């Protein structure tokens, strides 16, 4: 049977754009549908605008810190609408680049929603389209908690378009989006309450990162409410009242729910195509990103494994190379580095101490110090660095950091860890002085051994 396309990609985000562009470059006849914005979450309401807002906040802190270095800088008020206008201009520029890249590669673009009619047929904005292979790259969306008044709060998409900076914000959640926005709002002048169910933020991260981040958030002046869950949001005196399950209330101008994301698989017609999902609505895939239908693939956040842009783009690229290029390849989800752009940022690669100790005893090296800049700035901002090392083989299993430049430092360390570096390899590497990064190659005194008791069981 002749199909309209060799490959049709649903979703023009990080995963879909890369897959469609590379497949078209390999000579395949490619169609790609995007219903909202080219570049998807990352470019429009995710990584890129988020980091611009983080950077906006940093300038305020630098202006204050400069006094310790002899500068007299008078910090004026921050103009939120000027920042948002500048951010929007940049996002529109990137948006257009993404569309141009696709068309330049020869893909046919549809600015429409696509849904399955059967396993080879899609309805693309009312037009019937057939394809030999189909890629699901629809990403995910933010969810609100199931509590009364939840629609009185905003989600991350809305935060990028607030008409003005509120005086007071209550952020609910403690995942990366919650702690990043808590830092942004605080740095740009709001009073911030951070409400979360766990005793420490960033569930799933290494315990020392979680502890160091909680200290850093408090040092930034954010009011932490650990072990609390939201119960209800009310309108109160023209403001919002967030009622917590313990009965405490927080009166605020804005409630921001950063309480989770969900794969965007609702009403996509996956049942008509025979594509299986798990209980959370994520498309189930094998290592080759193949779904329960052999000619339909799923990549990026819709598979809900490691929801990060570089994973989505790597999967899109590898799939296009495998299907239409000369070098089939797979993407490993082991040792994926990640960063949290909190204030200061966190970064991590490999196993946490807790995960590593499940596999056998580990040597742990931890250092905490005041970075050089803050010996003069007077700002309370500490750095934490940590290596987790296999007790027997001395292979470095994980590296973790909270502190300025952590994401930039971790990218380099990730190469060493992916290559299987040992502690001895770190030790024989000469440091760059004076930097914080040199601490990673001068950690000589073991802080503790973890998991010996478990290994003896
Ligand atoms: C606030 C925030 C901050 C983030 N920060 C970072 C970060 O710092 N670093 C990082 O690595 N990751 C970050 N992420 C995660 C990152 O944005 C995602 O991992 C990445 O965008 C996933 O790419 P994707 O292509 O799978 O999905 P998406 O980028 O979400 O793209 C999916 C696209 O599909 C479209 N679509 C959906 N259904 C249909 C349909 N039926 N028909 C047509 N089009 C459809 C959507 O409109 C969307 O554009 C952040 C996410 C958020 C929300």
Coordinates of C-alpha atoms and ligand atoms in Angstrom, one line a residue:
X1 CA 0.0 0.0 0.0
X2 CA 1.2 3.5 -0.8
X3 CA 1.2 5.9 2.1
X4 CA 1.2 9.7 2.0
X5 CA 4.4 9.8 4.2
X6 CA 7.2 7.5 5.1
X7 CA 7.1 9.0 8.6
X8 CA 4.6 11.2 10.4
X9 CA 5.6 12.8 13.6
X10 CA 2.9 14.0 16.1
X11 CA 4.3 16.9 18.1
X12 CA 6.7 19.6 17.2
X13 CA 8.6 19.8 20.5
X14 CA 12.2 18.8 21.3
X15 CA 11.8 15.2 20.4
X16 CA 9.5 15.6 17.4
X17 CA 11.3 18.4 15.7
X18 CA 14.7 16.6 16.0
X19 CA 13.2 13.3 14.7
X20 CA 11.4 14.9 11.8
X21 CA 14.3 17.1 10.7
X22 CA 16.9 14.3 10.8
X23 CA 14.6 11.8 9.1
X24 CA 13.8 14.3 6.3
X25 CA 17.6 15.0 6.0
X26 CA 18.1 11.3 5.4
X27 CA 15.7 11.5 2.4
X28 CA 12.4 10.2 4.0
X29 CA 9.1 11.8 3.1
X30 CA 8.2 13.3 6.5
X31 CA 5.1 15.1 7.8
X32 CA 5.0 16.8 11.3
X33 CA 2.0 18.2 13.2
X34 CA 2.2 20.8 16.0
X35 CA -1.0 22.2 17.5
X36 CA 0.4 24.9 19.7
X37 CA 4.0 26.1 19.4
X38 CA 7.1 24.9 17.5
X39 CA 9.9 23.9 19.8
X40 CA 7.3 22.6 22.4
X41 CA 7.5 23.0 26.1
X42 CA 11.3 23.6 26.4
X43 CA 11.5 26.5 24.1
X44 CA 8.1 28.2 24.9
X45 CA 7.2 27.4 28.5
X46 CA 10.1 25.4 29.9
X47 CA 13.9 25.3 30.0
X48 CA 14.7 28.4 27.9
X49 CA 12.3 31.1 29.3
X50 CA 12.8 29.6 32.8
X51 CA 16.6 30.1 32.6
X52 CA 16.2 33.6 31.3
X53 CA 14.1 34.4 34.4
X54 CA 16.7 32.8 36.7
X55 CA 19.3 34.9 35.1
X56 CA 17.2 38.0 35.6
X57 CA 17.1 37.2 39.3
X58 CA 20.9 36.8 39.5
X59 CA 21.5 40.4 38.4
X60 CA 19.7 41.6 41.4
X61 CA 21.9 39.5 43.7
X62 CA 25.1 40.6 41.9
X63 CA 24.1 44.3 42.3
X64 CA 23.8 43.7 46.1
X65 CA 27.0 41.6 46.3
X66 CA 29.1 44.1 44.4
X67 CA 29.3 46.3 47.6
X68 CA 31.6 43.8 49.2
X69 CA 34.0 44.3 46.3
X70 CA 34.1 48.1 46.6
X71 CA 31.3 49.0 44.1
X72 CA 28.5 51.3 45.0
X73 CA 25.6 50.2 42.9
X74 CA 22.1 51.4 43.8
X75 CA 19.7 48.6 43.0
X76 CA 16.5 50.1 41.4
X77 CA 13.1 48.4 41.1
X78 CA 12.8 45.5 38.7
X79 CA 10.5 45.9 35.6
X80 CA 8.7 42.6 35.2
X81 CA 6.9 43.6 32.0
X82 CA 10.1 44.7 30.3
X83 CA 11.7 41.3 31.2
X84 CA 8.7 39.4 29.9
X85 CA 8.6 41.4 26.6
X86 CA 12.3 40.7 26.1
X87 CA 11.8 37.0 26.8
X88 CA 8.8 36.8 24.4
X89 CA 10.9 38.4 21.6
X90 CA 13.6 35.8 22.1
X91 CA 11.1 32.9 22.2
X92 CA 9.3 34.1 19.0
X93 CA 12.7 34.2 17.3
X94 CA 13.5 30.6 18.4
X95 CA 10.0 29.5 17.5
X96 CA 10.5 30.7 13.9
X97 CA 13.9 29.0 13.7
X98 CA 12.4 25.6 14.6
X99 CA 9.7 25.9 11.9
X100 CA 12.4 27.0 9.3
X101 CA 14.7 24.1 10.2
X102 CA 11.9 21.6 9.5
X103 CA 10.9 23.2 6.2
X104 CA 14.6 23.6 5.2
X105 CA 15.1 19.9 5.7
X106 CA 12.1 19.1 3.4
X107 CA 9.5 18.1 6.0
X108 CA 5.9 19.1 5.4
X109 CA 4.6 21.0 8.5
X110 CA 1.0 21.1 9.7
X111 CA 0.1 23.7 12.3
X112 CA -2.8 21.5 13.5
X113 CA -3.7 18.8 16.0
X114 CA -3.2 15.2 14.9
X115 CA -5.1 12.2 16.2
X116 CA -5.2 8.6 15.3
X117 CA -8.1 7.2 13.2
X118 CA -6.4 3.8 12.9
X119 CA -2.8 2.4 13.1
X120 CA -1.7 4.0 9.8
X121 CA -4.2 6.9 9.5
X122 CA -4.3 10.3 11.2
X123 CA -6.8 13.1 11.3
X124 CA -4.7 16.2 11.0
X125 CA -6.9 19.2 11.6
X126 CA -9.7 17.6 9.5
X127 CA -7.4 16.2 6.8
X128 CA -6.9 12.4 6.5
X129 CA -3.2 11.5 6.3
X130 CA -1.6 8.1 6.1
X131 CA 1.9 7.1 7.1
X132 CA 4.0 4.0 7.0
X133 CA 5.6 4.8 10.3
X134 CA 4.3 7.2 13.0
X135 CA 6.2 8.8 15.9
X136 CA 4.2 9.9 19.0
X137 CA 6.1 12.9 20.5
X138 CA 3.3 14.8 22.2
X139 CA 5.1 15.5 25.5
X140 CA 3.2 16.3 28.6
X141 CA 1.3 19.0 30.5
X142 CA 1.2 20.4 34.1
X143 CA -1.5 19.1 36.4
X144 CA -3.3 20.7 39.3
X145 CA -4.0 18.8 42.6
X146 CA -7.5 17.4 43.1
X147 CA -8.5 19.9 45.8
X148 CA -11.3 22.5 46.1
X149 CA -10.4 25.8 44.4
X150 CA -7.4 24.4 42.5
X151 CA -8.4 26.4 39.4
X152 CA -7.7 29.6 41.5
X153 CA -4.0 28.7 41.3
X154 CA -1.7 28.9 38.3
X155 CA 0.5 26.2 36.6
X156 CA 4.0 26.7 35.2
X157 CA 2.7 27.7 31.7
X158 CA 0.9 30.7 33.2
X159 CA 4.0 31.8 35.2
X160 CA 5.7 32.9 32.0
X161 CA 2.9 35.3 31.2
X162 CA 2.0 36.9 34.5
X163 CA 0.9 40.6 33.9
X164 CA 3.0 41.7 37.0
X165 CA 5.2 40.3 39.7
X166 CA 3.0 39.5 42.7
X167 CA 4.0 40.7 46.2
X168 CA 3.5 37.3 47.7
X169 CA 3.5 33.9 46.1
X170 CA 2.8 30.4 47.6
X171 CA 4.5 27.7 45.5
X172 CA 3.1 24.2 46.1
X173 CA 5.4 21.3 45.3
X174 CA 9.1 20.6 45.7
X175 CA 10.2 19.1 42.4
X176 CA 12.6 20.9 40.1
X177 CA 10.0 23.3 38.7
X178 CA 8.7 24.3 42.2
X179 CA 12.2 25.1 43.6
X180 CA 13.3 26.9 40.5
X181 CA 10.3 29.2 40.5
X182 CA 10.5 29.8 44.2
X183 CA 14.0 31.1 43.6
X184 CA 12.9 33.2 40.6
X185 CA 10.0 34.9 42.4
X186 CA 12.1 35.5 45.5
X187 CA 15.0 37.0 43.5
X188 CA 12.7 39.3 41.6
X189 CA 11.2 40.7 44.8
X190 CA 8.3 38.6 45.9
X191 CA 7.8 37.1 49.4
X192 CA 7.7 33.3 48.7
X193 CA 6.2 30.4 50.7
X194 CA 7.2 26.9 49.5
X195 CA 4.7 24.2 50.6
X196 CA 5.6 20.6 50.2
X197 CA 4.6 17.2 51.4
X198 CA 8.1 15.7 51.9
X199 CA 10.5 16.6 54.8
X200 CA 13.0 17.9 52.2
X201 CA 12.6 19.2 48.6
X202 CA 13.6 17.4 45.4
X203 CA 12.4 13.8 46.2
X204 CA 14.5 11.2 44.4
X205 CA 17.7 13.3 44.4
X206 CA 20.7 12.5 46.7
X207 CA 20.0 13.2 50.3
X208 CA 22.9 15.7 50.7
X209 CA 21.6 17.7 47.7
X210 CA 18.2 17.8 49.2
X211 CA 19.5 19.0 52.6
X212 CA 21.9 21.5 51.0
X213 CA 19.1 22.9 48.8
X214 CA 16.7 23.3 51.8
X215 CA 19.4 25.3 53.6
X216 CA 20.0 27.4 50.5
X217 CA 16.3 28.1 49.9
X218 CA 16.0 29.2 53.5
X219 CA 19.2 31.3 53.2
X220 CA 17.6 33.0 50.2
X221 CA 14.7 34.1 52.4
X222 CA 12.1 31.6 51.2
X223 CA 9.7 30.5 53.9
X224 CA 9.7 26.7 53.8
X225 CA 6.7 24.6 54.9
X226 CA 7.8 21.0 54.7
X227 CA 5.5 18.1 55.7
X228 CA 2.4 20.1 54.5
X229 CA -0.1 19.4 51.8
X230 CA -2.6 21.8 50.3
X231 CA -6.3 21.2 51.2
X232 CA -8.2 24.1 49.5
X233 CA -7.7 27.5 47.8
X234 CA -10.2 30.3 48.6
X235 CA -10.7 33.8 47.4
X236 CA -10.2 36.0 50.5
X237 CA -10.3 39.8 50.5
X238 CA -9.3 40.1 46.9
X239 CA -6.3 37.8 47.5
X240 CA -5.9 34.0 47.7
X241 CA -6.0 31.9 50.9
X242 CA -4.2 28.5 50.7
X243 CA -5.6 26.2 53.4
X244 CA -3.2 23.4 54.4
X245 CA -4.3 20.0 55.7
X246 CA -2.9 20.7 59.2
X247 CA -5.3 23.7 59.2
X248 CA -2.7 26.4 58.8
X249 CA -3.5 29.1 56.2
X250 CA -1.3 31.2 53.9
X251 CA -2.7 34.5 52.6
X252 CA -1.1 35.3 49.3
X253 CA -1.4 37.0 45.9
X254 CA -0.7 34.0 43.8
X255 CA -0.9 30.2 44.3
X256 CA 1.4 28.3 42.0
X257 CA 0.9 24.6 41.6
X258 CA 4.1 22.7 40.6
X259 CA 2.6 19.4 41.6
X260 CA 3.3 17.2 38.6
X261 CA 3.0 16.7 34.9
X262 CA 1.1 14.1 32.9
X263 CA 1.7 12.6 29.4
X264 CA -0.5 14.4 26.8
X265 CA -2.2 11.1 25.6
X266 CA -5.8 12.0 26.3
X267 CA -8.1 12.0 23.2
X268 CA -5.2 11.1 20.9
X269 CA -7.0 8.0 19.6
X270 CA -4.3 5.6 20.9
X271 CA -7.0 3.0 21.4
X272 CA -7.9 3.1 17.7
X273 CA -4.3 2.6 16.8
X274 CA -3.9 -0.2 19.3
X275 CA -1.1 1.6 21.2
X276 CA -0.7 0.5 24.9
X277 CA -0.3 3.0 27.8
X278 CA 0.6 2.4 31.4
X279 CA -1.6 3.4 34.4
X280 CA -0.3 7.0 34.3
X281 CA -1.2 7.5 30.6
X282 CA 2.4 7.2 29.4
X283 CA 3.0 5.3 26.1
X284 CA 4.9 2.1 26.8
X285 CA 8.0 1.6 24.7
X286 CA 10.9 -0.9 24.4
X287 CA 14.6 0.0 24.2
X288 CA 14.1 0.8 20.5
X289 CA 11.3 3.3 21.4
X290 CA 8.8 0.9 19.7
X291 CA 5.2 0.9 21.1
X292 CA 2.9 -2.2 21.2
X293 CA 2.4 -1.5 17.4
X294 CA 5.7 -2.3 15.7
X295 CA 5.5 0.6 13.2
X296 CA 4.5 3.2 15.8
X297 CA 7.2 4.8 18.1
X298 CA 7.1 7.1 21.1
X299 CA 9.9 9.4 22.2
X300 CA 10.4 12.2 24.8
X301 CA 8.1 13.1 27.8
X302 CA 5.1 11.1 26.5
X303 CA 6.9 8.0 27.6
X304 CA 7.5 9.5 31.1
X305 CA 10.9 8.0 31.9
X306 CA 13.5 10.8 32.2
X307 CA 11.7 13.9 31.2
X308 CA 14.5 16.2 30.0
X309 CA 15.1 18.0 26.7
X310 CA 18.5 16.4 25.9
X311 CA 16.9 13.0 26.4
X312 CA 14.0 13.9 24.1
X313 CA 16.3 15.2 21.4
X314 CA 18.7 12.3 21.7
X315 CA 15.9 9.9 21.3
X316 CA 14.5 11.7 18.3
X317 CA 17.8 11.9 16.6
X318 CA 18.7 8.2 17.2
X319 CA 15.3 7.0 16.0
X320 CA 15.6 9.0 12.7
X321 CA 19.1 7.6 12.2
X322 CA 18.0 4.1 13.0
X323 CA 15.0 4.2 10.6
X324 CA 16.4 6.1 7.7
X325 CA 20.1 6.6 8.2
X326 CA 23.1 4.3 7.9
X327 CA 24.0 4.0 11.6
X328 CA 21.2 2.5 13.7
X329 CA 21.8 3.3 17.4
X330 CA 20.2 3.3 20.8
X331 CA 20.2 5.9 23.5
X332 CA 21.2 4.8 27.0
X333 CA 19.3 6.3 29.9
X334 CA 22.1 5.5 32.3
X335 CA 24.1 8.3 33.8
X336 CA 22.0 11.0 32.4
X337 CA 23.2 14.3 34.0
X338 CA 20.6 16.7 35.2
X339 CA 20.5 20.2 36.7
X340 CA 18.0 22.2 38.8
X341 CA 18.3 25.9 38.2
X342 CA 17.4 26.8 41.8
X343 CA 19.3 29.7 43.5
X344 CA 22.0 28.5 43.7
X345 CA 21.7 25.6 41.2
X346 CA 22.0 21.8 41.8
X347 CA 23.5 19.3 39.4
X348 CA 23.9 15.6 39.5
X349 CA 25.0 12.6 37.4
X350 CA 24.9 8.9 38.2
X351 CA 23.6 7.2 41.3
X352 CA 22.7 8.9 44.6
X353 CA 24.3 7.6 47.7
X354 CA 21.0 5.8 48.6
X355 CA 20.6 4.2 45.2
X356 CA 24.3 3.2 45.1
X357 CA 24.2 1.6 48.6
X358 CA 21.4 -0.7 47.3
X359 CA 23.9 -2.2 44.9
X360 CA 26.7 -2.7 47.5
X361 CA 28.9 -0.7 49.9
X362 CA 30.0 2.8 48.7
X363 CA 32.7 5.3 49.8
X364 CA 31.3 8.7 50.2
X365 CA 33.2 12.0 49.9
X366 CA 31.5 15.2 50.8
X367 CA 32.7 18.8 51.1
X368 CA 30.9 21.9 52.1
X369 CA 32.4 25.4 51.9
X370 CA 31.7 29.1 51.3
X371 CA 32.8 29.8 47.7
X372 CA 35.4 32.5 47.2
X373 CA 32.9 35.1 45.8
X374 CA 30.9 35.0 49.0
X375 CA 33.9 35.5 51.4
X376 CA 33.7 39.1 50.3
X377 CA 30.1 39.5 49.2
X378 CA 28.8 38.6 52.6
X379 CA 26.0 36.5 51.1
X380 CA 25.2 33.3 53.0
X381 CA 25.5 30.8 50.1
X382 CA 27.4 27.6 50.6
X383 CA 28.5 25.0 48.1
X384 CA 28.2 21.2 48.6
X385 CA 30.1 18.7 46.5
X386 CA 29.9 14.9 46.7
X387 CA 31.3 11.8 45.1
X388 CA 29.8 8.3 45.5
X389 CA 32.4 5.6 44.8
X390 CA 32.0 1.8 44.6
X391 CA 33.8 0.5 47.8
X392 CA 35.4 -2.5 45.9
X393 CA 36.1 -1.3 42.4
X394 CA 36.6 2.4 43.3
X395 CA 34.6 3.3 40.2
X396 CA 32.8 6.7 40.6
X397 CA 29.1 6.0 40.6
X398 CA 27.7 9.4 41.2
X399 CA 28.6 13.1 41.5
X400 CA 26.4 15.7 43.1
X401 CA 26.7 19.4 43.7
X402 CA 24.7 22.4 45.0
X403 CA 26.4 25.7 44.3
X404 CA 27.1 28.3 41.7
X405 CA 28.1 26.9 38.3
X406 CA 27.1 23.3 39.3
X407 CA 25.3 22.6 36.0
X408 CA 28.4 23.8 34.0
X409 CA 30.8 21.7 36.1
X410 CA 28.6 18.6 36.0
X411 CA 28.5 18.4 32.2
X412 CA 32.2 17.7 32.2
X413 CA 32.1 15.3 35.0
X414 CA 29.3 13.3 33.3
X415 CA 31.8 12.4 30.5
X416 CA 34.2 11.0 33.0
X417 CA 31.5 9.0 34.7
X418 CA 30.0 7.7 31.4
X419 CA 33.5 6.5 30.5
X420 CA 33.7 4.6 33.8
X421 CA 36.3 6.8 35.7
X422 CA 37.6 5.6 39.0
X423 CA 38.4 7.7 42.1
X424 CA 42.1 7.2 41.2
X425 CA 41.4 8.9 37.8
X426 CA 39.8 11.8 39.6
X427 CA 42.8 12.0 42.1
X428 CA 45.4 12.0 39.3
X429 CA 43.7 14.9 37.5
X430 CA 45.3 18.2 38.2
X431 CA 42.8 20.9 39.4
X432 CA 42.2 24.4 38.0
X433 CA 42.9 26.9 40.7
X434 CA 41.2 28.9 42.1
X435 CA 37.8 27.3 41.2
X436 CA 35.1 25.4 43.1
X437 CA 35.4 22.6 40.5
X438 CA 38.9 21.7 41.6
X439 CA 37.4 20.3 44.8
X440 CA 36.1 17.4 42.8
X441 CA 39.7 16.3 42.1
X442 CA 41.1 17.0 45.5
X443 CA 38.6 15.1 47.7
X444 CA 41.0 13.0 49.6
X445 CA 39.3 12.2 53.0
X446 CA 36.5 9.7 52.9
X447 CA 33.5 11.1 54.8
X448 CA 31.8 7.7 55.4
X449 CA 31.2 4.2 54.0
X450 CA 27.6 3.4 53.4
X451 CA 25.9 0.0 52.9
X452 CA 28.4 -2.2 54.7
X453 CA 25.7 -3.6 57.0
X454 CA 23.4 -4.3 54.1
X455 CA 26.2 -6.1 52.2
X456 CA 26.9 -8.3 55.3
X457 CA 23.2 -9.4 55.5
Ligands
LIG1 C1 8.8 24.8 33.5 C2 9.6 23.7 32.9 C3 11.0 23.8 33.0 C4 11.8 22.8 32.4 N1 13.2 23.0 32.5 C5 14.0 22.1 31.9 C6 15.4 22.2 31.9 O1 15.9 23.2 32.5 N2 16.1 21.3 31.3 C7 15.6 20.2 30.7 O2 16.3 19.4 30.1 N3 14.2 20.0 30.7 C8 13.4 20.9 31.3 N4 12.1 20.8 31.2 C9 11.5 19.5 30.5 C10 11.5 19.7 29.0 O3 10.8 20.9 28.7 C11 10.9 18.5 28.4 O4 11.5 17.3 28.8 C12 10.9 18.5 26.9 O5 10.2 19.7 26.4 C13 10.2 17.3 26.3 O6 10.2 17.3 24.9 P1 9.0 16.6 24.1 O7 9.3 16.8 22.7 O8 8.9 15.2 24.6 O9 7.7 17.3 24.5 P2 7.2 18.8 24.3 O10 8.4 19.7 24.3 O11 6.2 19.0 25.4 O12 6.5 18.8 22.9 C14 5.3 18.2 22.6 C15 4.6 19.0 21.6 O13 3.5 18.3 21.0 C16 2.4 19.1 20.8 N5 1.2 18.3 20.7 C17 0.7 17.6 21.8 N6 -0.4 16.9 21.3 C18 -0.4 17.1 20.0 C19 -1.3 16.6 18.9 N7 -2.2 15.7 19.2 N8 -1.1 17.1 17.7 C20 -0.1 18.0 17.4 N9 0.7 18.5 18.3 C21 0.6 18.0 19.6 C22 2.5 20.1 21.9 O14 1.8 21.3 21.6 C23 4.0 20.3 22.1 O15 4.5 21.4 21.4 C24 11.2 21.7 31.7 C25 9.8 21.6 31.7 C26 9.0 22.6 32.3 C27 7.5 22.4 32.2

